[in-house]
CSV table of C-alpha atoms in Angstrom, one decimal:
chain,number,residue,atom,x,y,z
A,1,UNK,CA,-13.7,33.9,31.9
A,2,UNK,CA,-9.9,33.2,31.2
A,3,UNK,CA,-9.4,31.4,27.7
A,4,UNK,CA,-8.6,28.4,27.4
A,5,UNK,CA,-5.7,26.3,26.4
A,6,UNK,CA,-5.6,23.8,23.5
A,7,UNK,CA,-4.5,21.1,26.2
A,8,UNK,CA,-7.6,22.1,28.1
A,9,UNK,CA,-10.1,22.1,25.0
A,10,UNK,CA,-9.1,18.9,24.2
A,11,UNK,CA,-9.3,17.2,27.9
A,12,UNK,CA,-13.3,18.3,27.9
A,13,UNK,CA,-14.1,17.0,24.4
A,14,UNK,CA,-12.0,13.4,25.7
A,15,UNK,CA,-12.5,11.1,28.8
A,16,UNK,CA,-16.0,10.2,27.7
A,17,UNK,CA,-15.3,6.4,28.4
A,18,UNK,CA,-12.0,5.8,30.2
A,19,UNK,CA,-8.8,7.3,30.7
A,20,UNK,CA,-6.8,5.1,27.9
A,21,UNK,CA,-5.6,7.4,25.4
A,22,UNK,CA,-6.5,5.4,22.4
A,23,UNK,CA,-10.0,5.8,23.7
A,24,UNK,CA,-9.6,9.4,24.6
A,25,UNK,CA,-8.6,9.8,21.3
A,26,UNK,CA,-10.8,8.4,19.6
A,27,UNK,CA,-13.4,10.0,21.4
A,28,UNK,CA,-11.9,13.2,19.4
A,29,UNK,CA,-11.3,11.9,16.3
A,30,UNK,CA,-12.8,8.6,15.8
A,31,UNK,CA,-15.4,8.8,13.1
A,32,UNK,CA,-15.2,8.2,9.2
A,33,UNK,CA,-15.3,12.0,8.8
A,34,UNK,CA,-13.3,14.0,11.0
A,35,UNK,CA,-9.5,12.8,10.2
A,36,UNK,CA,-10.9,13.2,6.2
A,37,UNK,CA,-11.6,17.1,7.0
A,38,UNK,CA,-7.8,17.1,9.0
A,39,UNK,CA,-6.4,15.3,5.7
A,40,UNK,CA,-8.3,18.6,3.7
A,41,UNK,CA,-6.7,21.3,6.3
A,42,UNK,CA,-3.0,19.5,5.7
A,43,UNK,CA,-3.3,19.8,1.8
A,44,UNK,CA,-3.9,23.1,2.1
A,45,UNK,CA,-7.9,23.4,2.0
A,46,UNK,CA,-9.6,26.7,4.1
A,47,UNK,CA,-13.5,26.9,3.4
A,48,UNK,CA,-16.2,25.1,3.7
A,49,UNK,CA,-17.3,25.1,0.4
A,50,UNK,CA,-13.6,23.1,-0.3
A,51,UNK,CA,-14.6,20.8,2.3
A,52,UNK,CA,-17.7,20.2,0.4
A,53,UNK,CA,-15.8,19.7,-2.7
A,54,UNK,CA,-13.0,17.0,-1.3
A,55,UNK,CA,-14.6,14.3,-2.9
A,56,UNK,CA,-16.1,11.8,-1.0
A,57,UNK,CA,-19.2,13.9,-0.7
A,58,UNK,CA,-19.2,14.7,2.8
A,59,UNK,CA,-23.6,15.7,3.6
A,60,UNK,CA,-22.9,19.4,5.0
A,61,UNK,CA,-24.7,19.2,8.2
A,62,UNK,CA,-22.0,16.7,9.0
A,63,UNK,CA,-19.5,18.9,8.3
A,64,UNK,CA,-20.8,21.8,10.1
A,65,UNK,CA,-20.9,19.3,13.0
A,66,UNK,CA,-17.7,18.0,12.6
A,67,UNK,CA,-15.8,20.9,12.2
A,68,UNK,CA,-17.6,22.6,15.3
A,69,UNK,CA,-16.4,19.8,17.4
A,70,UNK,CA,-13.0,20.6,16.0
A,71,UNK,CA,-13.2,23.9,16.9
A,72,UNK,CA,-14.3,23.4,20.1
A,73,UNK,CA,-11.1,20.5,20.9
A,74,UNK,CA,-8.9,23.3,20.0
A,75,UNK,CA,-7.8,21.2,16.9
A,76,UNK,CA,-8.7,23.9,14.3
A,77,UNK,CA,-8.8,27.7,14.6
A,78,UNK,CA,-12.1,29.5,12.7
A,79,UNK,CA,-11.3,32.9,11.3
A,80,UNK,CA,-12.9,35.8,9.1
A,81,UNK,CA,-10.8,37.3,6.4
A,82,UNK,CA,-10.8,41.2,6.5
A,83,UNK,CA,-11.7,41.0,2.4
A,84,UNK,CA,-15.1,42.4,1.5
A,85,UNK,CA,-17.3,40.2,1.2
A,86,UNK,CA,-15.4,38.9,4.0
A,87,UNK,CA,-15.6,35.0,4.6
A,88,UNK,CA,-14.8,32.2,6.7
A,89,UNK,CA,-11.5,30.3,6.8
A,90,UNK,CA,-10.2,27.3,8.9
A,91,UNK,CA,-6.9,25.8,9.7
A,92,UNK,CA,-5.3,23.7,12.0
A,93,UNK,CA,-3.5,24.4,15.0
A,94,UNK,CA,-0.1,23.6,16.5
A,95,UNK,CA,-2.5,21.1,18.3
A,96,UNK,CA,-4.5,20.1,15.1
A,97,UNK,CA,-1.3,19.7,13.3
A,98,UNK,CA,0.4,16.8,15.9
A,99,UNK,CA,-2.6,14.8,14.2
A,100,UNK,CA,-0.3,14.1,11.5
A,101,UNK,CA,1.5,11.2,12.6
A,102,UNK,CA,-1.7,9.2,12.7
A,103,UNK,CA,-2.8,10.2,9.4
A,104,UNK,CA,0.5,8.7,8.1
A,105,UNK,CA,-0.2,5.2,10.1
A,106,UNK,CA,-3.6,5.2,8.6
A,107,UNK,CA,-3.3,6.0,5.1
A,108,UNK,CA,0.0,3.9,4.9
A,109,UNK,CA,-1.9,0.9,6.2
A,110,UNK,CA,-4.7,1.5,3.7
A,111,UNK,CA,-2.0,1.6,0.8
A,112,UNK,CA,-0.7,-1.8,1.6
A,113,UNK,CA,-3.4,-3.8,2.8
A,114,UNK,CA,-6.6,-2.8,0.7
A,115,UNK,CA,-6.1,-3.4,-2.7
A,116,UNK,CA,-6.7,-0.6,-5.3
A,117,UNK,CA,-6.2,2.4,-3.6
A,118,UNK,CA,-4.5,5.6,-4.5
A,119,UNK,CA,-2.0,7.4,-2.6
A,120,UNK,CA,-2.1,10.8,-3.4
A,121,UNK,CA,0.7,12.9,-4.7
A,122,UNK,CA,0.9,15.9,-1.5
A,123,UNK,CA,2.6,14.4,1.3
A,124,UNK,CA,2.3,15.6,5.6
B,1,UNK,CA,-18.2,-20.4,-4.2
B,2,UNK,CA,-14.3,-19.9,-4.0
B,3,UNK,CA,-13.0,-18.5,-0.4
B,4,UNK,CA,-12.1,-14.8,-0.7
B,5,UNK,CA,-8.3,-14.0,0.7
B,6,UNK,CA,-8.6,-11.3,3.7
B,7,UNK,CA,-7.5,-9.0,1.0
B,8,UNK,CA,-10.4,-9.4,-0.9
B,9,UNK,CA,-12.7,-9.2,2.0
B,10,UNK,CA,-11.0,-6.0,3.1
B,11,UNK,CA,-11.4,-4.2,-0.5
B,12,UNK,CA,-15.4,-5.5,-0.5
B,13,UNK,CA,-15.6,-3.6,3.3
B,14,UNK,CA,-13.9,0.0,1.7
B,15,UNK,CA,-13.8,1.7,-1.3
B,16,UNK,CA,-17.4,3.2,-0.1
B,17,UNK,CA,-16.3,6.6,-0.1
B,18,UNK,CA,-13.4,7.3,-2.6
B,19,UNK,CA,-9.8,5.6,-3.3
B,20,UNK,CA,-8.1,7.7,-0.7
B,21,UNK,CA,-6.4,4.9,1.4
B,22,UNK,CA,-6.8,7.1,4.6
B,23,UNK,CA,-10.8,7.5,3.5
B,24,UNK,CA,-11.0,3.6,2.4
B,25,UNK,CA,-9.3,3.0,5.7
B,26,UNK,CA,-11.2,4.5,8.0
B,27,UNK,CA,-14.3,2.8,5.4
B,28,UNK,CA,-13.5,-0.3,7.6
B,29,UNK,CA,-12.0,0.8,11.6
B,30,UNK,CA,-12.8,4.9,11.6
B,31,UNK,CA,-15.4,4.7,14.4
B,32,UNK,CA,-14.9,5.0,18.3
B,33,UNK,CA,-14.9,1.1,19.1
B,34,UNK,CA,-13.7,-1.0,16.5
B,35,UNK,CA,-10.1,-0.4,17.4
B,36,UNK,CA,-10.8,0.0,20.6
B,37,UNK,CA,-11.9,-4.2,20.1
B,38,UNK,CA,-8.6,-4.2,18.0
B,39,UNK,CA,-7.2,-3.0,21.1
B,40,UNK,CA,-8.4,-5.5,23.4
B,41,UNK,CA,-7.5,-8.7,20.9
B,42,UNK,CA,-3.9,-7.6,21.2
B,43,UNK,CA,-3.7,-7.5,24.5
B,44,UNK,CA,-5.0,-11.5,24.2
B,45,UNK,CA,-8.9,-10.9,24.8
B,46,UNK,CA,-10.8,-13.3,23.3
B,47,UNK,CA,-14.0,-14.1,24.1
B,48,UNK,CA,-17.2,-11.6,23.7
B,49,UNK,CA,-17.9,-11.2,27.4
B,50,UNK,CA,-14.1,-10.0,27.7
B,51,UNK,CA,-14.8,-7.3,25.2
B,52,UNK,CA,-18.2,-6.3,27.3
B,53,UNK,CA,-15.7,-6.1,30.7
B,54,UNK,CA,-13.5,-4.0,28.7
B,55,UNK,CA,-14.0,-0.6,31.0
B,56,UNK,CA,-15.2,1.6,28.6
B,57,UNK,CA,-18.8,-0.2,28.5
B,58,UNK,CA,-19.4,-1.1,25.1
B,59,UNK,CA,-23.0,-2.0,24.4
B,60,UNK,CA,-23.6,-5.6,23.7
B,61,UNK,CA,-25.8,-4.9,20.4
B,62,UNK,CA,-22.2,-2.4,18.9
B,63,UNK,CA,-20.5,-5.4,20.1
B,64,UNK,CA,-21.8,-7.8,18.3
B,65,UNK,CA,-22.5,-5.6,15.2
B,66,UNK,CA,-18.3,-4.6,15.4
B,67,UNK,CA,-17.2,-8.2,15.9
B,68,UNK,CA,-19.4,-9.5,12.6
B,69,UNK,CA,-18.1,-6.9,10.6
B,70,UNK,CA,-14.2,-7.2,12.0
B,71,UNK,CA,-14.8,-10.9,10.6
B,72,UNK,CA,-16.3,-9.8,7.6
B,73,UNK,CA,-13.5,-7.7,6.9
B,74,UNK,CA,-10.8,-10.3,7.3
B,75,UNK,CA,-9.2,-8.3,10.3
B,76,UNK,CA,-10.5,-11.1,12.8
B,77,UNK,CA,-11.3,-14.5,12.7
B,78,UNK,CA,-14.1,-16.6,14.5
B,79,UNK,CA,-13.6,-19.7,16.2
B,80,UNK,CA,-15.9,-22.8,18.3
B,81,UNK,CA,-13.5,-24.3,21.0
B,82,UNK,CA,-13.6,-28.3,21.1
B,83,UNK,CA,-14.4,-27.8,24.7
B,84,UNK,CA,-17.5,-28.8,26.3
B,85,UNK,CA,-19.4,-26.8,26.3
B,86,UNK,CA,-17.9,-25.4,23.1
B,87,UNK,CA,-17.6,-21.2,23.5
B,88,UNK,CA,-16.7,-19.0,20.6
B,89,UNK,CA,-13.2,-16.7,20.4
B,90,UNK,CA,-12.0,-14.8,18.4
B,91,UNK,CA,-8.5,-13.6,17.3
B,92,UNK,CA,-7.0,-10.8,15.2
B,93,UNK,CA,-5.8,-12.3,11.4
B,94,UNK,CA,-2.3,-12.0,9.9
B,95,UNK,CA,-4.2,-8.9,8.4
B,96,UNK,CA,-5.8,-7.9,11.7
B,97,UNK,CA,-2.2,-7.9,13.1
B,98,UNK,CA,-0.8,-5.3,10.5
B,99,UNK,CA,-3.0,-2.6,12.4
B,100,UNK,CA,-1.0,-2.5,14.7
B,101,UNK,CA,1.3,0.6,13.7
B,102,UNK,CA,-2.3,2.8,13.4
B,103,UNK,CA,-3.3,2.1,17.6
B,104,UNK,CA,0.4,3.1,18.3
B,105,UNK,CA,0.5,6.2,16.8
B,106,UNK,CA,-3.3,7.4,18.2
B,107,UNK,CA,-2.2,6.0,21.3
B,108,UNK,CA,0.9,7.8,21.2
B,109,UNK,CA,-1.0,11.0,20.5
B,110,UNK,CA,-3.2,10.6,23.4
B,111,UNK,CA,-0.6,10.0,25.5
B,112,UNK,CA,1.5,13.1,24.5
B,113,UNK,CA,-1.7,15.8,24.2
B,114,UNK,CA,-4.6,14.8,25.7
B,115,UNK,CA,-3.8,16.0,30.2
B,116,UNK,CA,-4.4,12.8,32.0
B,117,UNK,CA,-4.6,10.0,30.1
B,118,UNK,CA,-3.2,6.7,31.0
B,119,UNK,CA,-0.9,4.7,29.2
B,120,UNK,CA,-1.1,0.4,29.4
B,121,UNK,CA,1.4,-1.6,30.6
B,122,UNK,CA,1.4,-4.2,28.2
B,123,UNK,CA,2.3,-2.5,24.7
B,124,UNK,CA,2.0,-3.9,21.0
């Protein structure tokens, strides 16, 4: 079976209730949890126990889920070092990495209109 | 008891997670529909049966549950008509308005990676 493209993982994981792309999106990456794990990936963060760790106490079986789906969009690539013990690392793709406009809108929104909270000091 | 500002209301919707404005952010509008609602207020929807005709078939019960916590929020605000009979709308505060910038840029990102997707003809 010939491999997919990014473009192609990420039509199959959209469409699920129109054809508008803020829907299509946000059939991708609409949930509280998934653009938190992108946010992780941008600063720098590779393995799932740093996921774990990012602070707002993500329950592990959702990130197992979430960062399946990710995979499977073709918004993150999964690898295994070559170091012994060898283990798992994540990162984004050129795909995964577009996402970073709409981080920006989000977080820059959050900063001026909820009162109290915290930009943080590494910037996309 | 004094009337909170839409601030107020916004902070008492977020902060559930962390102080992350991205995390506090998507607290209050990171699921699939609420700004797919947001959506449909900007484009001059109104009343709840609009939102139901919408085309990507939101249940009536996410609806209503999305609507009340949109108001809750301060990001919408709730109305009676003086018509008879009276009907209930519903429009997008001066707050509401401000997320604007965020359904640009996922639309944006739709638009440019997902294959397929269609743009609107009326924009923001």
């Amino acid at each position: 079976m010939p491999k997919r493209t990014e473009r192609q993982r990420l039509r199959a994981c959209s469409f699920l209730r129109s054809d508008c792309p803020l829907a299509c999106s946000l059939d991708v990456v609409g949930d509280k949890w998934t653009l938190l794990i992108v946010r992780d990936l941008f600063f720098g963060r590779a393995r799932y126990g740093q996921f774990l760790e990012a602070g707002e106490g993500i329950p592990t079986n959702v990130l197992a889920q979430r960062l399946r789906r990710l995979v499977e969009a073709g918004l993150v690539e999964k690898a295994r070092t070559r170091s012994f013990p060898p283990f798992t690392t994540y990162k984004l793709t050129r795909t995964g990495r577009t996402l970073g406009p709409i981080l920006r809108a989000i977080e820059a929104w959050g900063s001026a209109q909820i009162p109290g909270t915290r930009g943080r000091k590494k910037r996309r």
